[in-house]
PDB file of C-alpha atoms in Angstrom:
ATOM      1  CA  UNK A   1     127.059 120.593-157.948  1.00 43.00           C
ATOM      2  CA  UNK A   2     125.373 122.403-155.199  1.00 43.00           C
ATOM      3  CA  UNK A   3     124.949 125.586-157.714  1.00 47.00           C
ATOM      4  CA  UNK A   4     123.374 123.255-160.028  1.00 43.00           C
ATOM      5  CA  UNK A   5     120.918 122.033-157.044  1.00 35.00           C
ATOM      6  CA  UNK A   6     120.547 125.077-155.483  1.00 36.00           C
ATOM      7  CA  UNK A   7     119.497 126.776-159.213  1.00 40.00           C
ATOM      8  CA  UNK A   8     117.206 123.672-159.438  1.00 38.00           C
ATOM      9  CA  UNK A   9     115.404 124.570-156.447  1.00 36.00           C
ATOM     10  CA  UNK A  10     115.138 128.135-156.832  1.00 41.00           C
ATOM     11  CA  UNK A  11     113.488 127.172-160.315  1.00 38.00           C
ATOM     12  CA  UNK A  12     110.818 124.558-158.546  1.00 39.00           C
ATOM     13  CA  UNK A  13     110.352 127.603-156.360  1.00 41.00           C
ATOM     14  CA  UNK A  14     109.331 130.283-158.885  1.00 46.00           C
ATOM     15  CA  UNK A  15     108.117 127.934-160.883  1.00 44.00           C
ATOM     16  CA  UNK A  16     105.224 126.513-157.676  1.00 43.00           C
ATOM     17  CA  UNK A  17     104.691 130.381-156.727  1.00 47.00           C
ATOM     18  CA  UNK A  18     103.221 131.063-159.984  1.00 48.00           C
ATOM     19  CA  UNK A  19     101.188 128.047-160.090  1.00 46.00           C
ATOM     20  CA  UNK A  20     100.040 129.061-156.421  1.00 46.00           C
ATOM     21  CA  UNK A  21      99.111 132.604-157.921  1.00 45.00           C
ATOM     22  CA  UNK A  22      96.765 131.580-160.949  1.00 39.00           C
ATOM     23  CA  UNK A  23      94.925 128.493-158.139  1.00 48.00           C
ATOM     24  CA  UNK A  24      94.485 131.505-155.875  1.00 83.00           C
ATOM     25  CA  UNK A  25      92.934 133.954-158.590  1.00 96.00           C
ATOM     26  CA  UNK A  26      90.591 131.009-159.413  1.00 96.00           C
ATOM     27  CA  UNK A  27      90.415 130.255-155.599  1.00 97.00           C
ATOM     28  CA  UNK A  28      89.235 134.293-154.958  1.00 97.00           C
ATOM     29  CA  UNK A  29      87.122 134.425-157.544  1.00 97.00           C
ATOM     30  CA  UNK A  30      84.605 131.016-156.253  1.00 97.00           C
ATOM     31  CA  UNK A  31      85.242 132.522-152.876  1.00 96.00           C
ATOM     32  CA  UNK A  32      83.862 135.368-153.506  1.00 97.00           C
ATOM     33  CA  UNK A  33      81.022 134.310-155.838  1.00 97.00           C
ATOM     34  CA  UNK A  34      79.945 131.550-153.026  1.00 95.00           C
ATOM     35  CA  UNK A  35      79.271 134.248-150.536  1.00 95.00           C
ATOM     36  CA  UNK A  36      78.408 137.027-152.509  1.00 95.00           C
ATOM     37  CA  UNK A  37      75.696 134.560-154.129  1.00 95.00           C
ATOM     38  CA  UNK A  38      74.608 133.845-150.886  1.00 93.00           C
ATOM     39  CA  UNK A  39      73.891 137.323-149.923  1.00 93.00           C
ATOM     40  CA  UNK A  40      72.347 138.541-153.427  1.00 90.00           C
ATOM     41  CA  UNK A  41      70.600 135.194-153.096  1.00 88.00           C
ATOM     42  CA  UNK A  42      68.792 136.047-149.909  1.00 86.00           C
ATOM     43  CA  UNK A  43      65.317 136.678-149.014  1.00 78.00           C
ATOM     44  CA  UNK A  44      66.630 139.410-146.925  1.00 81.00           C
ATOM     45  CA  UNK A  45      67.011 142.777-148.637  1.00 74.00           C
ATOM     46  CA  UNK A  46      70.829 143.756-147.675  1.00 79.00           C
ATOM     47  CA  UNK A  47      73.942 144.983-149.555  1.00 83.00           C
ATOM     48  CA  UNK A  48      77.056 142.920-149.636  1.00 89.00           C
ATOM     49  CA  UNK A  49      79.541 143.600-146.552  1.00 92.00           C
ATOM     50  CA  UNK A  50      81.938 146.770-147.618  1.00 91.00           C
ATOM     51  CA  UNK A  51      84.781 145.267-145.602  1.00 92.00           C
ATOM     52  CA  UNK A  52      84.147 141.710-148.020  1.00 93.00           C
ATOM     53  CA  UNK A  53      83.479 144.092-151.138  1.00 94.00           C
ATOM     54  CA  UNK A  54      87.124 145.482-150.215  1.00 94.00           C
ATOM     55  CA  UNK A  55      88.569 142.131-149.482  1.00 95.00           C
ATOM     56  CA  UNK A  56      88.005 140.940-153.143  1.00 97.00           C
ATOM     57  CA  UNK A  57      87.058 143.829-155.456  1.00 97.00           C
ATOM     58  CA  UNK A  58      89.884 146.241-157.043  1.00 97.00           C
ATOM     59  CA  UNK A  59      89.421 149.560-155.408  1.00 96.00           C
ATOM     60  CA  UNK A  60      88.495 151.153-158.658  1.00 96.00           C
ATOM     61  CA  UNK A  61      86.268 149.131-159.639  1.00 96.00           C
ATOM     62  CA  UNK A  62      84.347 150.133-156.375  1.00 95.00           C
ATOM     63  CA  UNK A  63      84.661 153.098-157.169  1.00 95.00           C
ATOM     64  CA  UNK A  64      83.262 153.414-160.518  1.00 94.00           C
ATOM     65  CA  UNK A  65      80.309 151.266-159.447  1.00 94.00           C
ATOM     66  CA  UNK A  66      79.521 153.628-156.807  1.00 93.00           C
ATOM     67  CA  UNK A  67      79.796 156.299-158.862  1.00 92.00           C
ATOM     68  CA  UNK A  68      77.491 155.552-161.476  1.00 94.00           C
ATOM     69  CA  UNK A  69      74.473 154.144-158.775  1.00 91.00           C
ATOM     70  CA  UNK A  70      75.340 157.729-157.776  1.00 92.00           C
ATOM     71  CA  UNK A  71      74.024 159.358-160.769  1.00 91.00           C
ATOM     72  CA  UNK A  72      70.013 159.107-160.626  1.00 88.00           C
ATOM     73  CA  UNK A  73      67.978 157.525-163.857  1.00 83.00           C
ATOM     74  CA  UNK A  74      71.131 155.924-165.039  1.00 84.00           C
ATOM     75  CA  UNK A  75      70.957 153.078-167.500  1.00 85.00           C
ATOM     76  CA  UNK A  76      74.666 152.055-167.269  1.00 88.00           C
ATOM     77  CA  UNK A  77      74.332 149.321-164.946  1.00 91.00           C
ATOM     78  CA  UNK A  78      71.206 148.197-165.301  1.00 89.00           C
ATOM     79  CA  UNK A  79      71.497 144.989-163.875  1.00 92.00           C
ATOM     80  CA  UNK A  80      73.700 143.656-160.710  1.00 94.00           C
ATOM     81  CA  UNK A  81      77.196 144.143-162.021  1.00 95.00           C
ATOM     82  CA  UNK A  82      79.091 140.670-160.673  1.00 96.00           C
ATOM     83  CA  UNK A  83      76.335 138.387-161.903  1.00 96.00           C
ATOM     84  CA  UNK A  84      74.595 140.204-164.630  1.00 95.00           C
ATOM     85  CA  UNK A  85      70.814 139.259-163.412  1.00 94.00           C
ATOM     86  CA  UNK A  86      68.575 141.216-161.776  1.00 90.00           C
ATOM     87  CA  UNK A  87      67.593 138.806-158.786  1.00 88.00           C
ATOM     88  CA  UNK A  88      69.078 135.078-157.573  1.00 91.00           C
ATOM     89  CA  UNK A  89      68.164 132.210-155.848  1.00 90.00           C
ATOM     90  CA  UNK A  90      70.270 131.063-153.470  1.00 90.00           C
ATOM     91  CA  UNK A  91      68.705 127.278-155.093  1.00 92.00           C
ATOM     92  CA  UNK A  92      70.800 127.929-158.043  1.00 92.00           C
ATOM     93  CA  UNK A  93      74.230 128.463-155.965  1.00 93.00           C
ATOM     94  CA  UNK A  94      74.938 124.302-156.995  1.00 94.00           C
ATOM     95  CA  UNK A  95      75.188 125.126-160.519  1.00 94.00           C
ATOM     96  CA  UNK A  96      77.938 127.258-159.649  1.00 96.00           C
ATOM     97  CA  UNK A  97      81.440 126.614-161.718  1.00 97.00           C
ATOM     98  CA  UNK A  98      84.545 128.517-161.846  1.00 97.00           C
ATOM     99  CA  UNK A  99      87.302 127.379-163.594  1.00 96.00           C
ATOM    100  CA  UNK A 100      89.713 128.004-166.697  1.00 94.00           C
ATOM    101  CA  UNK A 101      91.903 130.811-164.896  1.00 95.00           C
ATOM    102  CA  UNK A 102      94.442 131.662-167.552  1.00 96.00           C
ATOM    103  CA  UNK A 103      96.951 135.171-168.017  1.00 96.00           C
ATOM    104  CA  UNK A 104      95.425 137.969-169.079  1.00 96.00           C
ATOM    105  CA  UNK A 105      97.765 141.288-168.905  1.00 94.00           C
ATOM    106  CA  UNK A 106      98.776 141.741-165.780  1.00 93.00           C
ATOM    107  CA  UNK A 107      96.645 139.336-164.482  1.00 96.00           C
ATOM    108  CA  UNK A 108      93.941 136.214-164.850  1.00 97.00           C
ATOM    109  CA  UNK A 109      91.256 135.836-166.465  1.00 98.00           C
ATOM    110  CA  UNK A 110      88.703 133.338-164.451  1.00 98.00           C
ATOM    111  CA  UNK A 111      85.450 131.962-166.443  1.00 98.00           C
ATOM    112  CA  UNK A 112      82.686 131.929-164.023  1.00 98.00           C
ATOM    113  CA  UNK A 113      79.294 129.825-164.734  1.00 97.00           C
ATOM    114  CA  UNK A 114      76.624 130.506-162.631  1.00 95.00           C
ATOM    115  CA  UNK A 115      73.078 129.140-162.577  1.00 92.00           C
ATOM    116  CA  UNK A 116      70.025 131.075-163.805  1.00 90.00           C
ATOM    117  CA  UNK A 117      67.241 128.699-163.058  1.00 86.00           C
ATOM    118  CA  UNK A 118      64.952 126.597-164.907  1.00 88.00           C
ATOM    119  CA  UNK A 119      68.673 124.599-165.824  1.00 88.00           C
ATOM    120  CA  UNK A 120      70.149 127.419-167.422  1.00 93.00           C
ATOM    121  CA  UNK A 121      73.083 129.219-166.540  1.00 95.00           C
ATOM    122  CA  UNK A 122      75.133 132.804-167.321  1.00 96.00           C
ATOM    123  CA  UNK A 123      78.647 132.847-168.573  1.00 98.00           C
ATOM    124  CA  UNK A 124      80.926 135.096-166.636  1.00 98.00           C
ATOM    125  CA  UNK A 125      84.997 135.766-167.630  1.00 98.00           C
ATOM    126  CA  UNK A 126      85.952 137.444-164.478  1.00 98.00           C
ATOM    127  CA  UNK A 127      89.263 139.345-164.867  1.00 98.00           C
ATOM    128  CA  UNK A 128      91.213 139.820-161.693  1.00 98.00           C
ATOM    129  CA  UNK A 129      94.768 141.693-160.799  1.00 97.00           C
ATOM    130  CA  UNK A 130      97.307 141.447-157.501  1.00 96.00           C
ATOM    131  CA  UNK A 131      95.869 145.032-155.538  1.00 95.00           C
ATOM    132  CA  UNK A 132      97.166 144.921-151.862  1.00 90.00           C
ATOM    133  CA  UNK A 133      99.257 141.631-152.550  1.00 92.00           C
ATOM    134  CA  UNK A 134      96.131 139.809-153.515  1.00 95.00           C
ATOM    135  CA  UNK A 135      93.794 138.688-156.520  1.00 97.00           C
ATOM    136  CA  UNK A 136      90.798 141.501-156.953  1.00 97.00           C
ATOM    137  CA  UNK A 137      88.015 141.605-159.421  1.00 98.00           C
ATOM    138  CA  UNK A 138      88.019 144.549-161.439  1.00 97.00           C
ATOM    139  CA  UNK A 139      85.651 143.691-164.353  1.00 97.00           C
ATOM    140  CA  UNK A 140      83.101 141.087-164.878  1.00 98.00           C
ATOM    141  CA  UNK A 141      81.778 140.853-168.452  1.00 97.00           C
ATOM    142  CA  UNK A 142      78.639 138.459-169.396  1.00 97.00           C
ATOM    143  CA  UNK A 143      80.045 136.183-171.789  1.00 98.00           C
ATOM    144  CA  UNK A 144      76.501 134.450-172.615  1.00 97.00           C
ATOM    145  CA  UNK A 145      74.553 137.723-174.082  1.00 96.00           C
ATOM    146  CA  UNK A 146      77.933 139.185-175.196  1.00 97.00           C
ATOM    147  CA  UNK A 147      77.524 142.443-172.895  1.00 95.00           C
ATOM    148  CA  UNK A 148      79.333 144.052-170.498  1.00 95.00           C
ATOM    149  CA  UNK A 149      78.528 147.184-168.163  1.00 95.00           C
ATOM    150  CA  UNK A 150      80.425 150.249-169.138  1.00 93.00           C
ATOM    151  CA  UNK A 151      81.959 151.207-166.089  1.00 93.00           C
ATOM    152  CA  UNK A 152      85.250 152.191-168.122  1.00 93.00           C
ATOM    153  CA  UNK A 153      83.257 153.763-170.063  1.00 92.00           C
ATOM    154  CA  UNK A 154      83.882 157.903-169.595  1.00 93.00           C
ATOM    155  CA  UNK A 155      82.118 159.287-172.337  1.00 93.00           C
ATOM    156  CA  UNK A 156      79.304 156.839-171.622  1.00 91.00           C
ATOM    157  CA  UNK A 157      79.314 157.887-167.881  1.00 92.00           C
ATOM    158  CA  UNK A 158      79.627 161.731-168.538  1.00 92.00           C
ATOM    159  CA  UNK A 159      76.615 161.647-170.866  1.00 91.00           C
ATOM    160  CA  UNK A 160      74.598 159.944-167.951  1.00 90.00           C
ATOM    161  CA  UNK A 161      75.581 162.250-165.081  1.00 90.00           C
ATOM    162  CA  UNK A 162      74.708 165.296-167.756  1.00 90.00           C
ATOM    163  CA  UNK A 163      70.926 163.422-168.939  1.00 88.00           C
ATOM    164  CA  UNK A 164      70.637 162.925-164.914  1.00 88.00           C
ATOM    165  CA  UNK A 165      71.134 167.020-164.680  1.00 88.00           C
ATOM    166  CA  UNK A 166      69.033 167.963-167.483  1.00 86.00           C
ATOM    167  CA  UNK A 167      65.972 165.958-165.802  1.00 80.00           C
ATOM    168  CA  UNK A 168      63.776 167.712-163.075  1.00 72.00           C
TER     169      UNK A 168
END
């Protein structure tokens, strides 16, 4: 009997820790839109904190993103790469929705809709992985216009550092 209960809790165990992990991919991915809306949303011109970028965006990612604002005339990213517009309003944060966080490889896809103004709103499916024992973005793909940034991309990113080269 107490194998039986014991094996009954260890399943209720296993079974809430994976329940906590897909609330807490859907839980990082409104935190981090709240304040990084907030931010992009302000009338002050300032980047995002690095230490927040770090806290919910896969290293790589990062990376990648840096790389390309790197190269000079790119057209890779040609708008801001986490909400796909090229300006916000902080008056639009309300619309804000994240829900639907469901497996996706090796981690959870999280559909993110975000106000645009005039009532209208963007799609998002934000796709997030454990990194550093905890949920990180590492690619955001506009669901509403069917486009995503090609930051995975290497062809596409070798042919803009070489056009960036070629240009006085």
């Amino acid at each position: 009997m107490k194998r039986i209960l014991l094996s009954f809790v260890m399943l209720l165990v296993g079974c809430s820790s994976a329940a906590n992990q897909e609330r807490s991919a859907q839980d990082a991915t409104e935190s981090f839109y709240k304040s990084y809306l907030s931010v992009f949303g302000s009338d002050e011109a300032r980047p995002y904190p690095a230490d927040e970028l770090r806290k919910y965006v896969s290293a790589d990612t990062t990376v990648r993103i840096n790389t390309i604002q790197e190269i000079s005339e790119q057209e890779l990213i040609e708008s801001d790469y986490f909400t796909y517009t090229q300006d916000y309003s902080r008056e639009w944060i309300p619309a804000l929705r994240v829900e639907n966080a469901r497996p996706f490889l090796n981690g959870e896809a999280v559909q993110v809709i975000e106000g645009a103004g005039n009532g209208r709103s963007i799609h998002l499916e934000v796709f997030l992985r454990r990194e550093d024992d905890a949920w990180k973005i590492y690619r955001v793909r506009d669901v509403t216009n069917n486009h995503e940034h090609p930051i995975f991309n290497a062809g596409a990113i070798t042919r803009a550092k070489a056009a960036a080269e070629s240009t006085p």
